[in-house]
Amino acid sequence: MIAKTIIIASDHAGYNLKKIIGDEMSKNGHKVLDIGTNNLDPVDYPDFGHLAAVELLKGDANFGLIFCGTGLGISMAANRHNGIRAALCYDIETARLARSHNDANIMALGARTIEVDIAKRCVDTFINTRFEGGRHLNRVKKIDLTKIERFE
Ligand code: RB5
């Protein structure tokens, strides 16, 4: 196992799952940077989606893991940042393909929609799957609007 540096972030709805996953990752030897939220008090998921994106783009971490009730809102916010590819995953296959085909650098999980055991397996799959490159590279490059010369 290669130790990774992982940013984790959530709103209140994702807090418990973030804590479980973060603790497990630390136990497994990864460096975990928890950027909040830090309790169950209601907060706004975009604040933490944006924060996770900004922190990851600094380049000091390998991946981000973000959590809200569904994983939807927090991934929408993170995906507003060029260079961020946040994938909402819900099983092992989406976690694997998010990395191998989409080169996702953030995985979003819905704490109210996924079993804890599946979430743990998704995380393990996500951080240990390599981007395939090849035919997927140009497609991934086209995701960022700044990299599209003409978009009509
Ligand atoms: C919070 O109640 C909930 O709306 C939020 O966690 C998330 O599911 C939004 O997409």
Short mmCIF file of N, CA and C and ligand atoms in Angstrom, two decimals:
data_model
loop_
_atom_site.label_atom_id
_atom_site.label_comp_id
_atom_site.label_asym_id
_atom_site.label_seq_id
_atom_site.Cartn_x
_atom_site.Cartn_y
_atom_site.Cartn_z
N MET A 1 0.84 -1.20 0.00
CA MET A 1 0.00 0.00 0.00
C MET A 1 0.88 1.25 0.00
N ILE A 2 0.62 2.17 -0.94
CA ILE A 2 1.36 3.43 -0.97
C ILE A 2 0.56 4.46 -0.19
N ALA A 3 1.19 5.07 0.83
CA ALA A 3 0.48 6.06 1.65
C ALA A 3 0.17 7.29 0.81
N LYS A 4 -1.03 7.77 0.95
CA LYS A 4 -1.48 8.94 0.19
C LYS A 4 -1.83 10.08 1.15
N THR A 5 -1.89 11.28 0.60
CA THR A 5 -2.38 12.43 1.35
C THR A 5 -3.77 12.75 0.82
N ILE A 6 -4.72 12.76 1.74
CA ILE A 6 -6.13 12.87 1.34
C ILE A 6 -6.80 14.01 2.09
N ILE A 7 -7.46 14.89 1.34
CA ILE A 7 -8.27 15.95 1.94
C ILE A 7 -9.68 15.40 2.15
N ILE A 8 -10.24 15.60 3.33
CA ILE A 8 -11.63 15.21 3.54
C ILE A 8 -12.43 16.43 3.99
N ALA A 9 -13.67 16.49 3.50
CA ALA A 9 -14.54 17.62 3.84
C ALA A 9 -15.99 17.17 3.77
N SER A 10 -16.83 17.81 4.55
CA SER A 10 -18.25 17.46 4.54
C SER A 10 -19.08 18.62 5.07
N ASP A 11 -20.38 18.51 4.86
CA ASP A 11 -21.31 19.34 5.62
C ASP A 11 -21.75 18.52 6.84
N HIS A 12 -22.77 19.01 7.55
CA HIS A 12 -23.24 18.30 8.76
C HIS A 12 -23.79 16.91 8.43
N ALA A 13 -24.46 16.79 7.26
CA ALA A 13 -25.07 15.51 6.89
C ALA A 13 -24.01 14.46 6.58
N GLY A 14 -22.85 14.92 6.12
CA GLY A 14 -21.79 13.98 5.79
C GLY A 14 -20.77 13.80 6.90
N TYR A 15 -20.96 14.53 8.00
CA TYR A 15 -19.94 14.56 9.05
C TYR A 15 -19.62 13.17 9.62
N ASN A 16 -20.63 12.40 9.97
CA ASN A 16 -20.36 11.09 10.60
C ASN A 16 -19.61 10.15 9.65
N LEU A 17 -20.02 10.12 8.39
CA LEU A 17 -19.32 9.24 7.44
C LEU A 17 -17.90 9.75 7.20
N LYS A 18 -17.74 11.06 7.11
CA LYS A 18 -16.38 11.62 6.96
C LYS A 18 -15.48 11.17 8.11
N LYS A 19 -16.02 11.20 9.32
CA LYS A 19 -15.23 10.83 10.50
C LYS A 19 -14.84 9.34 10.43
N ILE A 20 -15.80 8.50 10.07
CA ILE A 20 -15.52 7.06 9.97
C ILE A 20 -14.44 6.79 8.92
N ILE A 21 -14.61 7.40 7.75
CA ILE A 21 -13.65 7.18 6.65
C ILE A 21 -12.28 7.78 7.01
N GLY A 22 -12.29 8.97 7.56
CA GLY A 22 -11.03 9.63 7.93
C GLY A 22 -10.25 8.81 8.96
N ASP A 23 -10.96 8.32 9.98
CA ASP A 23 -10.30 7.51 11.02
C ASP A 23 -9.71 6.24 10.41
N GLU A 24 -10.47 5.62 9.53
CA GLU A 24 -10.02 4.38 8.89
C GLU A 24 -8.77 4.65 8.03
N MET A 25 -8.78 5.76 7.32
CA MET A 25 -7.65 6.05 6.45
C MET A 25 -6.40 6.36 7.27
N SER A 26 -6.57 7.10 8.37
CA SER A 26 -5.41 7.37 9.23
C SER A 26 -4.86 6.06 9.79
N LYS A 27 -5.76 5.19 10.22
CA LYS A 27 -5.36 3.89 10.77
C LYS A 27 -4.57 3.08 9.73
N ASN A 28 -4.93 3.27 8.46
CA ASN A 28 -4.25 2.53 7.39
C ASN A 28 -2.98 3.21 6.90
N GLY A 29 -2.57 4.29 7.58
CA GLY A 29 -1.28 4.90 7.27
C GLY A 29 -1.31 6.07 6.32
N HIS A 30 -2.50 6.49 5.91
CA HIS A 30 -2.58 7.66 5.02
C HIS A 30 -2.53 8.95 5.84
N LYS A 31 -2.12 10.03 5.18
CA LYS A 31 -2.15 11.34 5.83
C LYS A 31 -3.49 11.99 5.49
N VAL A 32 -4.27 12.28 6.50
CA VAL A 32 -5.61 12.81 6.29
C VAL A 32 -5.66 14.28 6.73
N LEU A 33 -6.08 15.14 5.81
CA LEU A 33 -6.24 16.56 6.11
C LEU A 33 -7.73 16.86 6.18
N ASP A 34 -8.24 16.95 7.39
CA ASP A 34 -9.68 17.18 7.59
C ASP A 34 -9.94 18.68 7.66
N ILE A 35 -10.65 19.20 6.64
CA ILE A 35 -10.87 20.65 6.58
C ILE A 35 -12.29 21.02 7.01
N GLY A 36 -12.95 20.12 7.73
CA GLY A 36 -14.27 20.42 8.30
C GLY A 36 -15.42 19.91 7.43
N THR A 37 -16.57 20.03 7.93
CA THR A 37 -17.01 20.64 9.15
C THR A 37 -16.63 19.77 10.36
N ASN A 38 -16.72 20.33 11.55
CA ASN A 38 -16.19 19.61 12.70
C ASN A 38 -17.23 19.14 13.70
N ASN A 39 -18.49 19.28 13.35
CA ASN A 39 -19.56 18.79 14.23
C ASN A 39 -20.86 18.70 13.42
N LEU A 40 -21.95 18.42 14.12
CA LEU A 40 -23.22 18.17 13.43
C LEU A 40 -24.07 19.44 13.27
N ASP A 41 -23.54 20.60 13.66
CA ASP A 41 -24.30 21.84 13.47
C ASP A 41 -24.51 22.11 11.98
N PRO A 42 -25.71 22.53 11.59
CA PRO A 42 -25.96 22.76 10.17
C PRO A 42 -25.03 23.79 9.54
N VAL A 43 -24.49 23.43 8.39
CA VAL A 43 -23.63 24.33 7.61
C VAL A 43 -24.06 24.19 6.14
N ASP A 44 -23.48 24.98 5.27
CA ASP A 44 -23.84 24.96 3.85
C ASP A 44 -22.82 24.15 3.06
N TYR A 45 -23.31 23.09 2.39
CA TYR A 45 -22.40 22.20 1.67
C TYR A 45 -21.50 22.91 0.64
N PRO A 46 -21.96 23.99 -0.05
CA PRO A 46 -21.04 24.60 -1.03
C PRO A 46 -19.76 25.12 -0.39
N ASP A 47 -19.86 25.62 0.85
CA ASP A 47 -18.66 26.15 1.50
C ASP A 47 -17.56 25.09 1.57
N PHE A 48 -17.97 23.86 1.84
CA PHE A 48 -16.97 22.80 2.01
C PHE A 48 -16.57 22.17 0.68
N GLY A 49 -17.47 22.19 -0.29
CA GLY A 49 -17.10 21.74 -1.64
C GLY A 49 -16.06 22.66 -2.25
N HIS A 50 -16.29 23.97 -2.11
CA HIS A 50 -15.32 24.94 -2.64
C HIS A 50 -13.98 24.83 -1.91
N LEU A 51 -14.06 24.72 -0.59
CA LEU A 51 -12.83 24.64 0.21
C LEU A 51 -12.00 23.41 -0.17
N ALA A 52 -12.65 22.29 -0.36
CA ALA A 52 -11.94 21.05 -0.74
C ALA A 52 -11.27 21.24 -2.09
N ALA A 53 -11.98 21.88 -3.03
CA ALA A 53 -11.41 22.10 -4.36
C ALA A 53 -10.18 23.00 -4.29
N VAL A 54 -10.31 24.10 -3.57
CA VAL A 54 -9.21 25.05 -3.46
C VAL A 54 -7.99 24.39 -2.79
N GLU A 55 -8.24 23.63 -1.75
CA GLU A 55 -7.13 22.95 -1.05
C GLU A 55 -6.45 21.94 -1.96
N LEU A 56 -7.24 21.15 -2.70
CA LEU A 56 -6.65 20.14 -3.57
C LEU A 56 -5.83 20.79 -4.69
N LEU A 57 -6.32 21.90 -5.21
CA LEU A 57 -5.61 22.56 -6.31
C LEU A 57 -4.28 23.17 -5.87
N LYS A 58 -4.06 23.28 -4.57
CA LYS A 58 -2.74 23.75 -4.09
C LYS A 58 -1.65 22.73 -4.40
N GLY A 59 -2.06 21.48 -4.60
CA GLY A 59 -1.11 20.47 -5.08
C GLY A 59 -0.41 19.65 -4.01
N ASP A 60 -0.80 19.77 -2.77
CA ASP A 60 -0.12 19.04 -1.70
C ASP A 60 -0.77 17.71 -1.35
N ALA A 61 -1.92 17.42 -1.94
CA ALA A 61 -2.63 16.18 -1.62
C ALA A 61 -2.90 15.39 -2.89
N ASN A 62 -3.08 14.10 -2.75
CA ASN A 62 -3.36 13.25 -3.90
C ASN A 62 -4.82 13.32 -4.34
N PHE A 63 -5.72 13.27 -3.35
CA PHE A 63 -7.15 13.21 -3.66
C PHE A 63 -7.95 13.94 -2.60
N GLY A 64 -9.21 14.21 -2.94
CA GLY A 64 -10.17 14.71 -1.97
C GLY A 64 -11.33 13.75 -1.85
N LEU A 65 -11.87 13.66 -0.67
CA LEU A 65 -13.09 12.89 -0.42
C LEU A 65 -14.08 13.85 0.22
N ILE A 66 -15.25 14.00 -0.39
CA ILE A 66 -16.21 14.97 0.11
C ILE A 66 -17.55 14.29 0.36
N PHE A 67 -18.24 14.75 1.38
CA PHE A 67 -19.44 14.07 1.85
C PHE A 67 -20.54 15.09 2.14
N CYS A 68 -21.73 14.81 1.65
CA CYS A 68 -22.91 15.52 2.14
C CYS A 68 -24.03 14.48 2.22
N GLY A 69 -25.27 14.91 2.32
CA GLY A 69 -26.34 13.92 2.46
C GLY A 69 -26.41 12.98 1.28
N THR A 70 -26.38 13.56 0.08
CA THR A 70 -26.47 12.76 -1.15
C THR A 70 -25.16 12.71 -1.93
N GLY A 71 -24.24 13.59 -1.62
CA GLY A 71 -23.02 13.75 -2.43
C GLY A 71 -23.25 14.67 -3.62
N LEU A 72 -24.50 15.05 -3.85
CA LEU A 72 -24.83 15.84 -5.04
C LEU A 72 -24.37 17.29 -4.89
N GLY A 73 -24.87 17.96 -3.88
CA GLY A 73 -24.60 19.40 -3.76
C GLY A 73 -23.12 19.70 -3.60
N ILE A 74 -22.45 18.93 -2.77
CA ILE A 74 -21.03 19.23 -2.50
C ILE A 74 -20.18 18.97 -3.73
N SER A 75 -20.57 17.97 -4.56
CA SER A 75 -19.81 17.72 -5.80
C SER A 75 -20.08 18.81 -6.82
N MET A 76 -21.32 19.32 -6.86
CA MET A 76 -21.62 20.43 -7.79
C MET A 76 -20.73 21.63 -7.50
N ALA A 77 -20.57 21.95 -6.23
CA ALA A 77 -19.73 23.10 -5.85
C ALA A 77 -18.27 22.83 -6.23
N ALA A 78 -17.76 21.67 -5.89
CA ALA A 78 -16.35 21.36 -6.17
C ALA A 78 -16.07 21.41 -7.67
N ASN A 79 -17.05 20.97 -8.46
CA ASN A 79 -16.84 20.90 -9.91
C ASN A 79 -16.87 22.25 -10.61
N ARG A 80 -17.16 23.33 -9.90
CA ARG A 80 -17.08 24.67 -10.48
C ARG A 80 -15.64 25.11 -10.68
N HIS A 81 -14.68 24.36 -10.12
CA HIS A 81 -13.27 24.77 -10.17
C HIS A 81 -12.56 24.02 -11.30
N ASN A 82 -11.98 24.77 -12.22
CA ASN A 82 -11.20 24.14 -13.28
C ASN A 82 -10.09 23.29 -12.67
N GLY A 83 -9.93 22.11 -13.21
CA GLY A 83 -8.90 21.21 -12.68
C GLY A 83 -9.46 20.22 -11.68
N ILE A 84 -10.66 20.48 -11.23
CA ILE A 84 -11.31 19.54 -10.31
C ILE A 84 -12.27 18.65 -11.10
N ARG A 85 -12.15 17.36 -10.87
CA ARG A 85 -13.09 16.40 -11.41
C ARG A 85 -13.63 15.59 -10.23
N ALA A 86 -14.77 16.06 -9.73
CA ALA A 86 -15.38 15.40 -8.57
C ALA A 86 -16.44 14.43 -9.05
N ALA A 87 -16.30 13.19 -8.68
CA ALA A 87 -17.22 12.13 -9.14
C ALA A 87 -18.07 11.64 -7.98
N LEU A 88 -19.37 11.68 -8.18
CA LEU A 88 -20.28 11.10 -7.19
C LEU A 88 -20.33 9.60 -7.44
N CYS A 89 -19.82 8.84 -6.51
CA CYS A 89 -19.74 7.38 -6.67
C CYS A 89 -20.70 6.72 -5.70
N TYR A 90 -21.24 5.59 -6.14
CA TYR A 90 -22.21 4.89 -5.28
C TYR A 90 -21.97 3.40 -5.22
N ASP A 91 -20.96 2.90 -5.93
CA ASP A 91 -20.59 1.49 -5.83
C ASP A 91 -19.14 1.33 -6.28
N ILE A 92 -18.65 0.10 -6.21
CA ILE A 92 -17.23 -0.14 -6.53
C ILE A 92 -16.94 0.20 -7.99
N GLU A 93 -17.87 -0.13 -8.86
CA GLU A 93 -17.64 0.09 -10.29
C GLU A 93 -17.55 1.58 -10.63
N THR A 94 -18.43 2.40 -10.05
CA THR A 94 -18.33 3.84 -10.34
C THR A 94 -17.05 4.40 -9.72
N ALA A 95 -16.63 3.89 -8.59
CA ALA A 95 -15.39 4.35 -7.97
C ALA A 95 -14.19 3.99 -8.86
N ARG A 96 -14.20 2.79 -9.41
CA ARG A 96 -13.10 2.35 -10.28
C ARG A 96 -13.07 3.16 -11.58
N LEU A 97 -14.22 3.31 -12.21
CA LEU A 97 -14.26 4.01 -13.50
C LEU A 97 -14.03 5.52 -13.35
N ALA A 98 -14.42 6.07 -12.22
CA ALA A 98 -14.16 7.50 -11.98
C ALA A 98 -12.67 7.77 -12.06
N ARG A 99 -11.85 6.84 -11.61
CA ARG A 99 -10.40 7.00 -11.70
C ARG A 99 -9.87 6.54 -13.06
N SER A 100 -10.23 5.35 -13.50
CA SER A 100 -9.57 4.78 -14.68
C SER A 100 -9.98 5.51 -15.95
N HIS A 101 -11.21 5.97 -16.07
CA HIS A 101 -11.65 6.66 -17.28
C HIS A 101 -11.69 8.19 -17.14
N ASN A 102 -12.11 8.67 -15.98
CA ASN A 102 -12.34 10.12 -15.82
C ASN A 102 -11.22 10.85 -15.08
N ASP A 103 -10.26 10.10 -14.57
CA ASP A 103 -9.17 10.71 -13.79
C ASP A 103 -9.72 11.65 -12.71
N ALA A 104 -10.79 11.21 -12.07
CA ALA A 104 -11.39 12.02 -11.00
C ALA A 104 -10.35 12.23 -9.91
N ASN A 105 -10.32 13.46 -9.38
CA ASN A 105 -9.39 13.73 -8.27
C ASN A 105 -10.13 13.94 -6.95
N ILE A 106 -11.45 13.98 -7.02
CA ILE A 106 -12.27 14.02 -5.81
C ILE A 106 -13.39 13.00 -5.94
N MET A 107 -13.63 12.27 -4.89
CA MET A 107 -14.81 11.40 -4.87
C MET A 107 -15.81 11.98 -3.88
N ALA A 108 -17.06 12.07 -4.33
CA ALA A 108 -18.15 12.50 -3.45
C ALA A 108 -18.97 11.27 -3.07
N LEU A 109 -19.37 11.24 -1.81
CA LEU A 109 -20.21 10.14 -1.33
C LEU A 109 -21.41 10.72 -0.58
N GLY A 110 -22.53 10.09 -0.74
CA GLY A 110 -23.75 10.52 -0.06
C GLY A 110 -23.95 9.74 1.23
N ALA A 111 -23.77 10.43 2.34
CA ALA A 111 -23.83 9.73 3.63
C ALA A 111 -25.23 9.16 3.92
N ARG A 112 -26.25 9.77 3.30
CA ARG A 112 -27.61 9.27 3.53
C ARG A 112 -28.04 8.25 2.50
N THR A 113 -27.15 7.97 1.54
CA THR A 113 -27.55 7.09 0.43
C THR A 113 -26.64 5.89 0.23
N ILE A 114 -25.59 5.76 1.04
CA ILE A 114 -24.65 4.65 0.84
C ILE A 114 -24.40 3.95 2.18
N GLU A 115 -24.24 2.63 2.13
CA GLU A 115 -23.89 1.87 3.33
C GLU A 115 -22.43 2.16 3.67
N VAL A 116 -22.12 2.17 4.96
CA VAL A 116 -20.75 2.48 5.40
C VAL A 116 -19.74 1.51 4.80
N ASP A 117 -20.09 0.24 4.78
CA ASP A 117 -19.15 -0.75 4.26
C ASP A 117 -18.85 -0.53 2.77
N ILE A 118 -19.90 -0.19 2.02
CA ILE A 118 -19.70 0.09 0.58
C ILE A 118 -18.86 1.36 0.42
N ALA A 119 -19.14 2.35 1.25
CA ALA A 119 -18.38 3.61 1.18
C ALA A 119 -16.88 3.32 1.40
N LYS A 120 -16.56 2.49 2.38
CA LYS A 120 -15.15 2.16 2.65
C LYS A 120 -14.52 1.48 1.45
N ARG A 121 -15.26 0.58 0.82
CA ARG A 121 -14.72 -0.14 -0.34
C ARG A 121 -14.57 0.80 -1.54
N CYS A 122 -15.50 1.75 -1.68
CA CYS A 122 -15.39 2.76 -2.75
C CYS A 122 -14.11 3.57 -2.57
N VAL A 123 -13.85 3.99 -1.34
CA VAL A 123 -12.66 4.79 -1.06
C VAL A 123 -11.40 4.01 -1.39
N ASP A 124 -11.36 2.77 -0.95
CA ASP A 124 -10.20 1.92 -1.21
C ASP A 124 -9.97 1.77 -2.72
N THR A 125 -11.03 1.53 -3.45
CA THR A 125 -10.94 1.37 -4.91
C THR A 125 -10.49 2.67 -5.56
N PHE A 126 -11.10 3.76 -5.15
CA PHE A 126 -10.80 5.07 -5.76
C PHE A 126 -9.33 5.43 -5.61
N ILE A 127 -8.80 5.33 -4.40
CA ILE A 127 -7.43 5.81 -4.20
C ILE A 127 -6.37 4.85 -4.75
N ASN A 128 -6.78 3.64 -5.07
CA ASN A 128 -5.81 2.66 -5.57
C ASN A 128 -5.97 2.33 -7.05
N THR A 129 -6.80 3.08 -7.76
CA THR A 129 -6.98 2.83 -9.19
C THR A 129 -6.30 3.93 -9.99
N ARG A 130 -5.52 3.50 -10.97
CA ARG A 130 -4.79 4.47 -11.82
C ARG A 130 -5.64 4.91 -13.01
N PHE A 131 -5.42 6.13 -13.45
CA PHE A 131 -6.02 6.64 -14.69
C PHE A 131 -5.41 5.86 -15.86
N GLU A 132 -6.25 5.39 -16.77
CA GLU A 132 -5.77 4.60 -17.91
C GLU A 132 -5.08 5.45 -18.97
N GLY A 133 -5.42 6.74 -19.03
CA GLY A 133 -4.85 7.59 -20.08
C GLY A 133 -5.36 7.15 -21.44
N GLY A 134 -4.46 7.12 -22.44
CA GLY A 134 -4.84 6.67 -23.78
C GLY A 134 -6.00 7.47 -24.33
N ARG A 135 -7.03 6.76 -24.80
CA ARG A 135 -8.15 7.45 -25.45
C ARG A 135 -8.93 8.34 -24.48
N HIS A 136 -8.74 8.12 -23.19
CA HIS A 136 -9.48 8.92 -22.20
C HIS A 136 -8.83 10.28 -21.94
N LEU A 137 -7.57 10.40 -22.31
CA LEU A 137 -6.85 11.63 -21.95
C LEU A 137 -7.44 12.88 -22.59
N ASN A 138 -7.69 12.81 -23.89
CA ASN A 138 -8.22 13.99 -24.57
C ASN A 138 -9.62 14.33 -24.08
N ARG A 139 -10.40 13.32 -23.75
CA ARG A 139 -11.76 13.55 -23.25
C ARG A 139 -11.71 14.26 -21.91
N VAL A 140 -10.80 13.81 -21.08
CA VAL A 140 -10.68 14.44 -19.76
C VAL A 140 -10.22 15.89 -19.90
N LYS A 141 -9.29 16.11 -20.84
CA LYS A 141 -8.81 17.48 -21.07
C LYS A 141 -9.95 18.41 -21.47
N LYS A 142 -10.92 17.87 -22.22
CA LYS A 142 -12.03 18.70 -22.70
C LYS A 142 -13.03 19.07 -21.61
N ILE A 143 -12.90 18.51 -20.44
CA ILE A 143 -13.86 18.83 -19.37
C ILE A 143 -13.73 20.27 -18.93
N ASP A 144 -12.50 20.75 -18.81
CA ASP A 144 -12.30 22.13 -18.36
C ASP A 144 -12.58 23.10 -19.49
N LEU A 145 -13.44 24.06 -19.23
CA LEU A 145 -13.84 25.01 -20.28
C LEU A 145 -12.66 25.80 -20.83
N THR A 146 -11.66 26.06 -19.99
CA THR A 146 -10.51 26.84 -20.46
C THR A 146 -9.72 26.07 -21.51
N LYS A 147 -9.91 24.75 -21.55
CA LYS A 147 -9.12 23.95 -22.49
C LYS A 147 -9.88 23.70 -23.80
N ILE A 148 -11.09 24.26 -23.94
CA ILE A 148 -11.86 24.09 -25.16
C ILE A 148 -11.68 25.35 -26.01
N GLU A 149 -11.20 25.18 -27.23
CA GLU A 149 -10.96 26.36 -28.07
C GLU A 149 -12.26 26.93 -28.59
N ARG A 150 -13.16 26.06 -29.01
CA ARG A 150 -14.45 26.54 -29.51
C ARG A 150 -15.56 25.75 -28.81
N PHE A 151 -16.50 26.47 -28.29
CA PHE A 151 -17.61 25.80 -27.59
C PHE A 151 -18.89 26.52 -27.95
N GLU A 152 -19.64 25.93 -28.88
CA GLU A 152 -20.85 26.62 -29.34
C GLU A 152 -22.06 25.71 -29.20
C1 RB5 B 1 -28.43 18.82 3.90
O1 RB5 B 1 -29.66 18.62 4.53
C2 RB5 B 1 -28.45 18.24 2.48
O2 RB5 B 1 -29.28 19.00 1.67
C3 RB5 B 1 -27.06 18.17 1.92
O3 RB5 B 1 -26.26 17.42 2.77
C4 RB5 B 1 -26.88 17.52 0.57
O4 RB5 B 1 -27.54 16.31 0.48
C5 RB5 B 1 -27.11 18.39 -0.60
O5 RB5 B 1 -26.87 18.01 -1.76
#
